[in-house]
mmCIF file of C-alpha atoms in Angstrom:
data_model
loop_
_atom_site.group_PDB
_atom_site.id
_atom_site.type_symbol
_atom_site.label_atom_id
_atom_site.label_comp_id
_atom_site.label_asym_id
_atom_site.label_seq_id
_atom_site.Cartn_x
_atom_site.Cartn_y
_atom_site.Cartn_z
ATOM 1 C CA UNK A 1138 -134.340 56.483 -30.237
ATOM 2 C CA UNK A 1139 -131.579 57.374 -27.806
ATOM 3 C CA UNK A 1140 -131.613 61.124 -27.124
ATOM 4 C CA UNK A 1141 -127.907 61.548 -26.292
ATOM 5 C CA UNK A 1142 -125.673 58.720 -27.394
ATOM 6 C CA UNK A 1143 -121.995 58.229 -26.720
ATOM 7 C CA UNK A 1144 -119.574 55.804 -28.262
ATOM 8 C CA UNK A 1145 -117.829 53.779 -27.133
ATOM 9 C CA UNK A 1146 -119.381 52.795 -23.829
ATOM 10 C CA UNK A 1147 -116.132 51.282 -22.576
ATOM 11 C CA UNK A 1148 -112.606 52.168 -23.593
ATOM 12 C CA UNK A 1149 -109.474 50.512 -22.269
ATOM 13 C CA UNK A 1150 -106.190 51.844 -23.559
ATOM 14 C CA UNK A 1151 -102.540 52.172 -22.693
ATOM 15 C CA UNK A 1152 -100.803 55.263 -21.378
ATOM 16 C CA UNK A 1153 -99.557 57.529 -24.094
ATOM 17 C CA UNK A 1154 -102.218 56.587 -26.628
ATOM 18 C CA UNK A 1155 -104.610 59.016 -28.295
ATOM 19 C CA UNK A 1156 -108.313 58.259 -28.215
ATOM 20 C CA UNK A 1157 -111.635 59.856 -29.119
ATOM 21 C CA UNK A 1158 -115.111 59.650 -27.641
ATOM 22 C CA UNK A 1159 -118.064 60.578 -29.830
ATOM 23 C CA UNK A 1160 -121.345 62.142 -28.772
ATOM 24 C CA UNK A 1161 -124.493 62.774 -30.759
ATOM 25 C CA UNK A 1162 -127.849 64.200 -29.732
ATOM 26 C CA UNK A 1163 -131.100 64.071 -31.671
ATOM 27 C CA UNK A 1164 -133.065 66.473 -29.492
ATOM 28 C CA UNK A 1165 -132.474 69.569 -31.585
ATOM 29 C CA UNK A 1166 -130.541 71.176 -28.740
ATOM 30 C CA UNK A 1167 -128.050 73.914 -29.510
ATOM 31 C CA UNK A 1168 -125.686 73.429 -26.558
ATOM 32 C CA UNK A 1169 -123.595 70.393 -25.663
ATOM 33 C CA UNK A 1170 -121.332 69.589 -22.732
ATOM 34 C CA UNK A 1171 -118.657 67.197 -21.577
ATOM 35 C CA UNK A 1172 -118.486 66.207 -17.911
ATOM 36 C CA UNK A 1173 -115.949 64.018 -16.120
ATOM 37 C CA UNK A 1174 -116.867 61.800 -13.172
ATOM 38 C CA UNK A 1175 -113.859 60.554 -11.268
ATOM 39 C CA UNK A 1176 -113.507 57.578 -8.949
ATOM 40 C CA UNK A 1177 -114.900 59.620 -6.053
ATOM 41 C CA UNK A 1178 -118.035 60.171 -8.120
ATOM 42 C CA UNK A 1179 -117.701 63.950 -8.431
ATOM 43 C CA UNK A 1180 -119.196 65.253 -11.665
ATOM 44 C CA UNK A 1181 -117.236 68.167 -13.104
ATOM 45 C CA UNK A 1182 -117.878 70.229 -16.203
ATOM 46 C CA UNK A 1183 -115.073 70.203 -18.748
ATOM 47 C CA UNK A 1184 -116.391 71.945 -21.855
ATOM 48 C CA UNK A 1185 -119.521 73.451 -23.295
ATOM 49 C CA UNK A 1186 -120.326 74.308 -26.905
ATOM 50 C CA UNK A 1187 -123.144 76.409 -28.249
ATOM 51 C CA UNK A 1188 -123.862 76.153 -31.962
ATOM 52 C CA UNK A 1189 -120.387 74.738 -32.556
ATOM 53 C CA UNK A 1190 -118.670 77.497 -30.587
ATOM 54 C CA UNK A 1191 -116.786 76.879 -27.354
ATOM 55 C CA UNK A 1192 -118.399 78.752 -24.451
ATOM 56 C CA UNK A 1193 -117.027 76.954 -21.398
ATOM 57 C CA UNK A 1194 -113.520 75.648 -21.039
ATOM 58 C CA UNK A 1195 -112.753 74.706 -17.468
ATOM 59 C CA UNK A 1196 -109.231 74.070 -16.290
ATOM 60 C CA UNK A 1197 -108.636 70.998 -18.335
ATOM 61 C CA UNK A 1198 -105.234 69.897 -19.690
ATOM 62 C CA UNK A 1199 -104.807 70.894 -23.301
ATOM 63 C CA UNK A 1200 -104.383 67.215 -24.113
ATOM 64 C CA UNK A 1201 -108.185 67.273 -24.166
ATOM 65 C CA UNK A 1202 -109.604 68.828 -27.306
ATOM 66 C CA UNK A 1203 -113.307 68.971 -27.991
ATOM 67 C CA UNK A 1204 -114.565 69.233 -31.540
ATOM 68 C CA UNK A 1205 -118.057 70.114 -32.671
ATOM 69 C CA UNK A 1206 -118.576 69.462 -36.402
ATOM 70 C CA UNK A 1207 -122.219 70.536 -36.087
ATOM 71 C CA UNK A 1208 -124.563 71.368 -33.276
ATOM 72 C CA UNK A 1209 -125.730 67.756 -32.953
ATOM 73 C CA UNK A 1210 -122.239 66.383 -32.339
ATOM 74 C CA UNK A 1211 -119.542 67.048 -29.763
ATOM 75 C CA UNK A 1212 -116.546 64.757 -29.797
ATOM 76 C CA UNK A 1213 -113.752 64.597 -27.249
ATOM 77 C CA UNK A 1214 -110.236 63.798 -28.344
ATOM 78 C CA UNK A 1215 -107.593 62.998 -25.743
ATOM 79 C CA UNK A 1216 -103.895 62.954 -26.558
ATOM 80 C CA UNK A 1217 -101.130 61.206 -24.625
ATOM 81 C CA UNK A 1218 -103.456 59.499 -22.190
ATOM 82 C CA UNK A 1219 -102.387 59.336 -18.545
ATOM 83 C CA UNK A 1220 -103.474 57.070 -15.702
ATOM 84 C CA UNK A 1221 -105.304 59.995 -14.082
ATOM 85 C CA UNK A 1222 -107.542 60.338 -17.121
ATOM 86 C CA UNK A 1223 -109.325 57.159 -16.082
ATOM 87 C CA UNK A 1224 -112.901 58.182 -15.347
ATOM 88 C CA UNK A 1225 -116.413 58.121 -16.732
ATOM 89 C CA UNK A 1226 -117.037 60.850 -19.283
ATOM 90 C CA UNK A 1227 -120.566 62.081 -19.823
ATOM 91 C CA UNK A 1228 -121.875 64.053 -22.731
ATOM 92 C CA UNK A 1229 -124.983 66.204 -22.263
ATOM 93 C CA UNK A 1230 -127.103 68.597 -24.256
ATOM 94 C CA UNK A 1231 -129.673 71.311 -23.636
ATOM 95 C CA UNK A 1232 -131.186 74.417 -25.137
ATOM 96 C CA UNK A 1233 -128.925 77.397 -24.562
ATOM 97 C CA UNK A 1234 -131.513 79.267 -22.503
ATOM 98 C CA UNK A 1235 -132.599 76.182 -20.574
ATOM 99 C CA UNK A 1236 -129.289 74.818 -19.461
ATOM 100 C CA UNK A 1237 -130.767 73.580 -16.233
ATOM 101 C CA UNK A 1238 -132.729 70.942 -18.101
ATOM 102 C CA UNK A 1239 -129.967 68.917 -19.626
ATOM 103 C CA UNK A 1240 -130.083 65.421 -21.056
ATOM 104 C CA UNK A 1241 -127.120 63.181 -20.402
ATOM 105 C CA UNK A 1242 -125.685 60.288 -22.297
ATOM 106 C CA UNK A 1243 -124.950 56.945 -20.673
ATOM 107 C CA UNK A 1244 -121.290 57.692 -20.223
ATOM 108 C CA UNK A 1245 -118.004 56.328 -21.519
ATOM 109 C CA UNK A 1246 -115.881 54.499 -18.990
ATOM 110 C CA UNK A 1247 -112.263 55.185 -19.877
ATOM 111 C CA UNK A 1248 -109.594 53.046 -18.275
ATOM 112 C CA UNK A 1249 -105.957 53.892 -18.892
ATOM 113 C CA UNK A 1250 -103.520 51.118 -18.043
ATOM 114 C CA UNK B 660 -124.247 79.524 -8.136
ATOM 115 C CA UNK B 661 -125.375 79.318 -4.531
ATOM 116 C CA UNK B 662 -124.190 76.424 -2.460
ATOM 117 C CA UNK B 663 -126.470 73.573 -1.423
ATOM 118 C CA UNK B 664 -126.306 71.202 1.522
ATOM 119 C CA UNK B 665 -127.819 67.733 1.393
ATOM 120 C CA UNK B 666 -127.625 64.745 3.723
ATOM 121 C CA UNK B 667 -125.071 62.210 2.579
ATOM 122 C CA UNK B 668 -127.484 59.300 2.619
ATOM 123 C CA UNK B 669 -131.077 58.330 3.335
ATOM 124 C CA UNK B 670 -133.066 55.128 3.490
ATOM 125 C CA UNK B 671 -136.650 54.561 2.448
ATOM 126 C CA UNK B 672 -138.962 51.563 2.457
ATOM 127 C CA UNK B 673 -140.451 50.570 -0.855
ATOM 128 C CA UNK B 674 -143.914 52.044 -1.354
ATOM 129 C CA UNK B 675 -143.360 54.835 1.147
ATOM 130 C CA UNK B 676 -142.740 58.470 0.306
ATOM 131 C CA UNK B 677 -139.108 59.530 0.072
ATOM 132 C CA UNK B 678 -138.533 63.105 1.232
ATOM 133 C CA UNK B 679 -135.127 64.437 0.269
ATOM 134 C CA UNK B 680 -134.169 67.767 1.856
ATOM 135 C CA UNK B 681 -131.877 70.440 0.503
ATOM 136 C CA UNK B 682 -130.646 73.619 2.152
ATOM 137 C CA UNK B 683 -129.795 76.601 -0.031
ATOM 138 C CA UNK B 684 -129.770 79.465 2.443
ATOM 139 C CA UNK B 685 -127.787 81.823 0.175
ATOM 140 C CA UNK B 686 -130.031 81.423 -2.838
ATOM 141 C CA UNK B 687 -130.582 84.583 -4.873
ATOM 142 C CA UNK B 688 -133.877 85.853 -6.152
ATOM 143 C CA UNK B 689 -133.183 84.810 -9.731
ATOM 144 C CA UNK B 690 -131.945 81.317 -8.926
ATOM 145 C CA UNK B 691 -134.000 78.217 -9.521
ATOM 146 C CA UNK B 692 -133.770 74.929 -7.652
ATOM 147 C CA UNK B 693 -133.098 71.907 -9.876
ATOM 148 C CA UNK B 694 -133.087 68.252 -8.965
ATOM 149 C CA UNK B 695 -131.292 65.502 -10.812
ATOM 150 C CA UNK B 696 -130.613 61.902 -9.988
ATOM 151 C CA UNK B 697 -127.992 59.423 -11.070
ATOM 152 C CA UNK B 698 -128.826 55.768 -10.979
ATOM 153 C CA UNK B 699 -125.774 53.550 -10.714
ATOM 154 C CA UNK B 700 -123.681 53.479 -13.896
ATOM 155 C CA UNK B 701 -126.064 55.766 -15.773
ATOM 156 C CA UNK B 702 -125.971 59.418 -16.755
ATOM 157 C CA UNK B 703 -127.675 62.015 -14.545
ATOM 158 C CA UNK B 704 -131.380 62.427 -15.167
ATOM 159 C CA UNK B 705 -133.327 65.672 -14.819
ATOM 160 C CA UNK B 706 -136.238 65.355 -12.380
ATOM 161 C CA UNK B 707 -137.827 68.725 -11.711
ATOM 162 C CA UNK B 708 -137.117 72.388 -11.036
ATOM 163 C CA UNK B 709 -138.842 75.379 -9.471
ATOM 164 C CA UNK B 710 -138.428 79.000 -8.483
ATOM 165 C CA UNK B 711 -140.795 79.664 -5.591
ATOM 166 C CA UNK B 712 -144.002 77.753 -6.168
ATOM 167 C CA UNK B 713 -144.357 74.075 -5.482
ATOM 168 C CA UNK B 714 -144.041 71.946 -8.587
ATOM 169 C CA UNK B 715 -145.220 68.466 -9.504
ATOM 170 C CA UNK B 716 -144.601 66.260 -12.490
ATOM 171 C CA UNK B 717 -144.875 62.576 -13.266
ATOM 172 C CA UNK B 718 -141.667 61.804 -11.404
ATOM 173 C CA UNK B 719 -141.780 63.872 -8.238
ATOM 174 C CA UNK B 720 -142.968 66.914 -6.317
ATOM 175 C CA UNK B 721 -140.825 69.837 -5.290
ATOM 176 C CA UNK B 722 -141.714 71.820 -2.193
ATOM 177 C CA UNK B 723 -139.866 75.113 -1.728
ATOM 178 C CA UNK B 724 -140.169 76.976 1.566
ATOM 179 C CA UNK B 725 -141.594 80.471 1.507
ATOM 180 C CA UNK B 726 -138.219 82.039 2.290
ATOM 181 C CA UNK B 727 -136.686 79.816 -0.436
ATOM 182 C CA UNK B 728 -133.844 78.801 1.841
ATOM 183 C CA UNK B 729 -134.667 75.123 1.616
ATOM 184 C CA UNK B 730 -136.605 72.649 -0.479
ATOM 185 C CA UNK B 731 -137.747 69.041 -0.402
ATOM 186 C CA UNK B 732 -137.973 66.604 -3.252
ATOM 187 C CA UNK B 733 -140.757 64.101 -2.720
ATOM 188 C CA UNK B 734 -140.975 60.744 -4.448
ATOM 189 C CA UNK B 735 -144.516 59.791 -3.426
ATOM 190 C CA UNK B 736 -144.214 56.006 -3.700
ATOM 191 C CA UNK B 737 -140.583 55.004 -3.820
ATOM 192 C CA UNK B 738 -139.621 51.862 -5.694
ATOM 193 C CA UNK B 739 -136.375 49.904 -5.771
ATOM 194 C CA UNK B 740 -135.598 51.614 -9.084
ATOM 195 C CA UNK B 741 -135.510 54.969 -7.307
ATOM 196 C CA UNK B 742 -132.294 53.963 -5.548
ATOM 197 C CA UNK B 743 -129.857 56.587 -6.794
ATOM 198 C CA UNK B 744 -127.808 59.659 -5.907
ATOM 199 C CA UNK B 745 -130.029 62.740 -5.874
ATOM 200 C CA UNK B 746 -128.519 66.133 -6.598
ATOM 201 C CA UNK B 747 -130.006 69.477 -5.607
ATOM 202 C CA UNK B 748 -128.603 72.335 -7.699
ATOM 203 C CA UNK B 749 -129.386 76.036 -7.598
ATOM 204 C CA UNK B 750 -128.837 77.922 -10.782
ATOM 205 C CA UNK B 751 -129.790 81.246 -12.246
ATOM 206 C CA UNK B 752 -131.521 81.175 -15.588
ATOM 207 C CA UNK B 753 -131.781 84.617 -17.034
ATOM 208 C CA UNK B 754 -128.168 85.670 -16.880
ATOM 209 C CA UNK B 755 -126.493 82.285 -17.040
ATOM 210 C CA UNK B 756 -127.705 80.950 -20.328
ATOM 211 C CA UNK B 757 -125.259 78.414 -21.588
ATOM 212 C CA UNK B 758 -123.573 77.827 -18.248
ATOM 213 C CA UNK B 759 -123.212 74.284 -17.056
ATOM 214 C CA UNK B 760 -124.761 72.574 -14.082
ATOM 215 C CA UNK B 761 -122.539 72.392 -11.014
ATOM 216 C CA UNK B 762 -123.012 69.126 -9.161
ATOM 217 C CA UNK B 763 -122.312 68.659 -5.471
ATOM 218 C CA UNK B 764 -122.052 65.403 -3.578
ATOM 219 C CA UNK B 765 -125.771 64.690 -3.515
ATOM 220 C CA UNK B 766 -127.800 62.335 -1.321
ATOM 221 C CA UNK B 767 -127.587 58.606 -1.816
ATOM 222 C CA UNK B 768 -131.125 57.274 -1.468
ATOM 223 C CA UNK B 769 -131.433 53.567 -0.793
ATOM 224 C CA UNK B 770 -134.893 52.073 -1.252
ATOM 225 C CA UNK B 771 -135.363 48.644 0.242
ATOM 226 C CA UNK B 772 -138.169 46.108 0.225
#
């Protein structure tokens, strides 16, 4: 069983479209994260949710809206996609008090054309 | 979180020990040292962490100097599959529950036969 799974793995879309990336974890963790890895390979935190509540919201355009229907899921919806949104997006999860031991998904490679 | 400094890249022969250094001279007393790695096109993977004592698990050993200003991750018998970017991260635990990991540039380890 995959611990943290993201769908889709690849996403190619045109500028201006709206798209969603889904993430699910089956580890029983109570905290989930979204990271963005750009073309220079820097990994940056975008959002963090604990028990469905937003606890970290880095400086991310408000075109990005995370949604956590339950503590096992954290989806990322992106409106009006731009070329600069092209990146690999990673979902991760951990226990709230053990955030240093996070499990990451395999990533979603988003390409905006 | 305290800053870390790692070499940009290192090479290692297959079967030999890979010793990856990390400097964290401004580390605080309540900050742990975490190591992650990212194999090409995959999500980051937790390896090990420690506070002041040396730690060992099935993946690696972590040696932390007595003054805690530096540490070394040791992969005792490197294989080609250990080729990856290795990240050293310092992070408090007690008062930063729920905060995300902050990744630097890491060390690219290349294992060759």
